PDB file of C-alpha atoms in Angstrom:
ATOM      1  CA  UNK F  18      99.751  81.464 304.446  1.00 50.00           C
ATOM      2  CA  UNK F  19      99.997  80.013 301.126  1.00 53.00           C
ATOM      3  CA  UNK F  20     102.139  81.452 298.390  1.00 51.00           C
ATOM      4  CA  UNK F  21     100.679  81.960 294.758  1.00 47.00           C
ATOM      5  CA  UNK F  22     103.221  83.331 292.403  1.00 50.00           C
ATOM      6  CA  UNK F  23     103.827  86.996 293.330  1.00 47.00           C
ATOM      7  CA  UNK F  24     101.047  87.175 296.250  1.00 64.00           C
ATOM      8  CA  UNK F  25     100.483  85.687 299.730  1.00 82.00           C
ATOM      9  CA  UNK F  26      97.117  84.630 300.373  1.00 87.00           C
ATOM     10  CA  UNK F  27      96.393  85.050 304.289  1.00 90.00           C
ATOM     11  CA  UNK F  28      94.518  82.014 306.004  1.00 91.00           C
ATOM     12  CA  UNK F  29      91.836  84.266 306.833  1.00 93.00           C
ATOM     13  CA  UNK F  30      91.193  85.004 303.268  1.00 94.00           C
ATOM     14  CA  UNK F  31      90.891  81.129 302.446  1.00 95.00           C
ATOM     15  CA  UNK F  32      87.260  80.053 302.153  1.00 95.00           C
ATOM     16  CA  UNK F  33      87.962  76.683 300.938  1.00 95.00           C
ATOM     17  CA  UNK F  34      90.137  74.321 298.609  1.00 97.00           C
ATOM     18  CA  UNK F  35      88.764  72.223 295.968  1.00 96.00           C
ATOM     19  CA  UNK F  36      89.447  69.764 293.309  1.00 95.00           C
ATOM     20  CA  UNK F  37      87.985  69.817 289.841  1.00 93.00           C
ATOM     21  CA  UNK F  38      89.036  67.576 286.987  1.00 92.00           C
ATOM     22  CA  UNK F  39      92.086  66.281 288.811  1.00 91.00           C
ATOM     23  CA  UNK F  40      93.383  69.930 289.703  1.00 96.00           C
ATOM     24  CA  UNK F  41      93.322  71.806 292.878  1.00 97.00           C
ATOM     25  CA  UNK F  42      92.101  75.294 293.823  1.00 97.00           C
ATOM     26  CA  UNK F  43      91.976  77.740 296.448  1.00 96.00           C
ATOM     27  CA  UNK F  44      89.215  79.601 296.702  1.00 96.00           C
ATOM     28  CA  UNK F  45      89.353  82.942 298.576  1.00 95.00           C
ATOM     29  CA  UNK F  46      86.463  84.727 300.532  1.00 93.00           C
ATOM     30  CA  UNK F  47      85.603  86.778 297.393  1.00 93.00           C
ATOM     31  CA  UNK F  48      85.050  83.769 295.278  1.00 92.00           C
ATOM     32  CA  UNK F  49      88.145  83.845 293.403  1.00 94.00           C
ATOM     33  CA  UNK F  50      89.749  80.624 292.568  1.00 94.00           C
ATOM     34  CA  UNK F  51      93.705  80.112 292.528  1.00 94.00           C
ATOM     35  CA  UNK F  52      95.459  76.873 291.069  1.00 95.00           C
ATOM     36  CA  UNK F  53      97.407  75.104 293.772  1.00 95.00           C
ATOM     37  CA  UNK F  54     100.308  72.827 292.945  1.00 94.00           C
ATOM     38  CA  UNK F  55      99.082  70.346 295.981  1.00 95.00           C
ATOM     39  CA  UNK F  56      96.359  67.638 295.975  1.00 96.00           C
ATOM     40  CA  UNK F  57      93.738  67.780 298.660  1.00 97.00           C
ATOM     41  CA  UNK F  58      95.506  65.028 300.529  1.00 96.00           C
ATOM     42  CA  UNK F  59      98.703  66.854 300.519  1.00 96.00           C
ATOM     43  CA  UNK F  60      96.969  69.990 301.768  1.00 96.00           C
ATOM     44  CA  UNK F  61      95.505  68.163 304.580  1.00 95.00           C
ATOM     45  CA  UNK F  62      99.077  67.668 305.598  1.00 95.00           C
ATOM     46  CA  UNK F  63     100.080  71.432 305.343  1.00 94.00           C
ATOM     47  CA  UNK F  64      97.313  73.158 306.906  1.00 94.00           C
ATOM     48  CA  UNK F  65      96.093  73.591 310.443  1.00 94.00           C
ATOM     49  CA  UNK F  66      93.284  71.079 311.154  1.00 95.00           C
ATOM     50  CA  UNK F  67      92.007  73.355 313.897  1.00 96.00           C
ATOM     51  CA  UNK F  68      90.924  75.719 310.822  1.00 96.00           C
ATOM     52  CA  UNK F  69      90.115  73.457 308.087  1.00 97.00           C
ATOM     53  CA  UNK F  70      88.172  70.342 307.480  1.00 97.00           C
ATOM     54  CA  UNK F  71      87.762  68.089 304.536  1.00 97.00           C
ATOM     55  CA  UNK F  72      84.254  67.505 304.430  1.00 96.00           C
ATOM     56  CA  UNK F  73      84.107  65.214 301.256  1.00 95.00           C
ATOM     57  CA  UNK F  74      86.543  64.089 298.473  1.00 95.00           C
ATOM     58  CA  UNK F  75      86.367  67.244 296.926  1.00 95.00           C
ATOM     59  CA  UNK F  76      86.310  70.126 299.358  1.00 96.00           C
ATOM     60  CA  UNK F  77      88.649  71.234 302.554  1.00 97.00           C
ATOM     61  CA  UNK F  78      86.472  74.052 303.962  1.00 96.00           C
ATOM     62  CA  UNK F  79      87.581  76.924 306.347  1.00 95.00           C
ATOM     63  CA  UNK F  80      85.726  76.699 309.711  1.00 94.00           C
ATOM     64  CA  UNK F  81      85.146  80.724 309.529  1.00 92.00           C
ATOM     65  CA  UNK F  82      83.083  80.138 306.420  1.00 91.00           C
ATOM     66  CA  UNK F  83      80.226  78.046 307.873  1.00 92.00           C
ATOM     67  CA  UNK F  84      77.070  79.733 308.206  1.00 90.00           C
ATOM     68  CA  UNK F  85      74.457  76.901 309.148  1.00 92.00           C
ATOM     69  CA  UNK F  86      74.806  73.045 309.279  1.00 94.00           C
ATOM     70  CA  UNK F  87      71.602  71.266 308.842  1.00 93.00           C
ATOM     71  CA  UNK F  88      70.594  67.537 308.502  1.00 93.00           C
ATOM     72  CA  UNK F  89      70.732  66.150 305.110  1.00 93.00           C
ATOM     73  CA  UNK F  90      69.809  62.557 303.672  1.00 91.00           C
ATOM     74  CA  UNK F  91      71.182  59.405 304.655  1.00 91.00           C
ATOM     75  CA  UNK F  92      72.831  60.641 307.875  1.00 90.00           C
ATOM     76  CA  UNK F  93      74.840  63.408 305.961  1.00 94.00           C
ATOM     77  CA  UNK F  94      74.859  66.995 306.644  1.00 95.00           C
ATOM     78  CA  UNK F  95      74.577  70.362 304.414  1.00 94.00           C
ATOM     79  CA  UNK F  96      76.505  73.389 304.929  1.00 94.00           C
ATOM     80  CA  UNK F  97      75.118  76.612 304.292  1.00 90.00           C
ATOM     81  CA  UNK F  98      77.548  78.752 302.448  1.00 85.00           C
ATOM     82  CA  UNK F  99      77.631  81.460 299.486  1.00 83.00           C
ATOM     83  CA  UNK F 100      80.542  79.600 297.576  1.00 87.00           C
ATOM     84  CA  UNK F 101      79.377  76.197 297.877  1.00 87.00           C
ATOM     85  CA  UNK F 102      76.581  74.296 295.648  1.00 85.00           C
ATOM     86  CA  UNK F 103      75.400  70.830 295.049  1.00 85.00           C
ATOM     87  CA  UNK F 104      76.964  68.147 296.416  1.00 85.00           C
ATOM     88  CA  UNK F 105      80.158  70.115 297.476  1.00 86.00           C
ATOM     89  CA  UNK F 106      78.184  71.542 300.247  1.00 92.00           C
ATOM     90  CA  UNK F 107      77.768  67.949 301.505  1.00 94.00           C
ATOM     91  CA  UNK F 108      79.553  66.583 304.431  1.00 96.00           C
ATOM     92  CA  UNK F 109      79.941  62.702 303.494  1.00 94.00           C
ATOM     93  CA  UNK F 110      78.394  60.072 305.744  1.00 94.00           C
ATOM     94  CA  UNK F 111      81.775  58.717 306.655  1.00 95.00           C
ATOM     95  CA  UNK F 112      82.873  62.227 307.827  1.00 96.00           C
ATOM     96  CA  UNK F 113      79.933  63.214 309.909  1.00 96.00           C
ATOM     97  CA  UNK F 114      81.041  62.030 313.331  1.00 96.00           C
ATOM     98  CA  UNK F 115      84.719  63.830 312.910  1.00 97.00           C
ATOM     99  CA  UNK F 116      83.136  67.186 311.594  1.00 96.00           C
ATOM    100  CA  UNK F 117      80.772  67.471 314.566  1.00 95.00           C
ATOM    101  CA  UNK F 118      83.934  67.058 316.836  1.00 96.00           C
ATOM    102  CA  UNK F 119      85.861  69.409 314.782  1.00 95.00           C
ATOM    103  CA  UNK F 120      82.841  72.200 314.988  1.00 93.00           C
ATOM    104  CA  UNK F 121      82.662  71.827 318.773  1.00 91.00           C
ATOM    105  CA  UNK F 122      86.447  71.941 319.681  1.00 86.00           C
TER     106      UNK F 122
END
């Protein structure tokens, strides 16, 4: 669970973490964004790696929110997901093999 001022947000309600303009946000399954006081690097150390994976430099995604994974250009993967658009839904080439291993574990 992560604490947000007065509220506790359950792990199951976290869709992903994102960074935008040097700020980090938690995005819940309803699409609401909450600022967090951690960088994505710091969050990677705090969250359970069985449940979350950093797909690129801007997104840490919950395994429970992945609807479909398909091939994309240059050896990358694209994730079908209602709260990710454009490059945010792309697994970077450097992370593809680790992502596949994570998905299959």
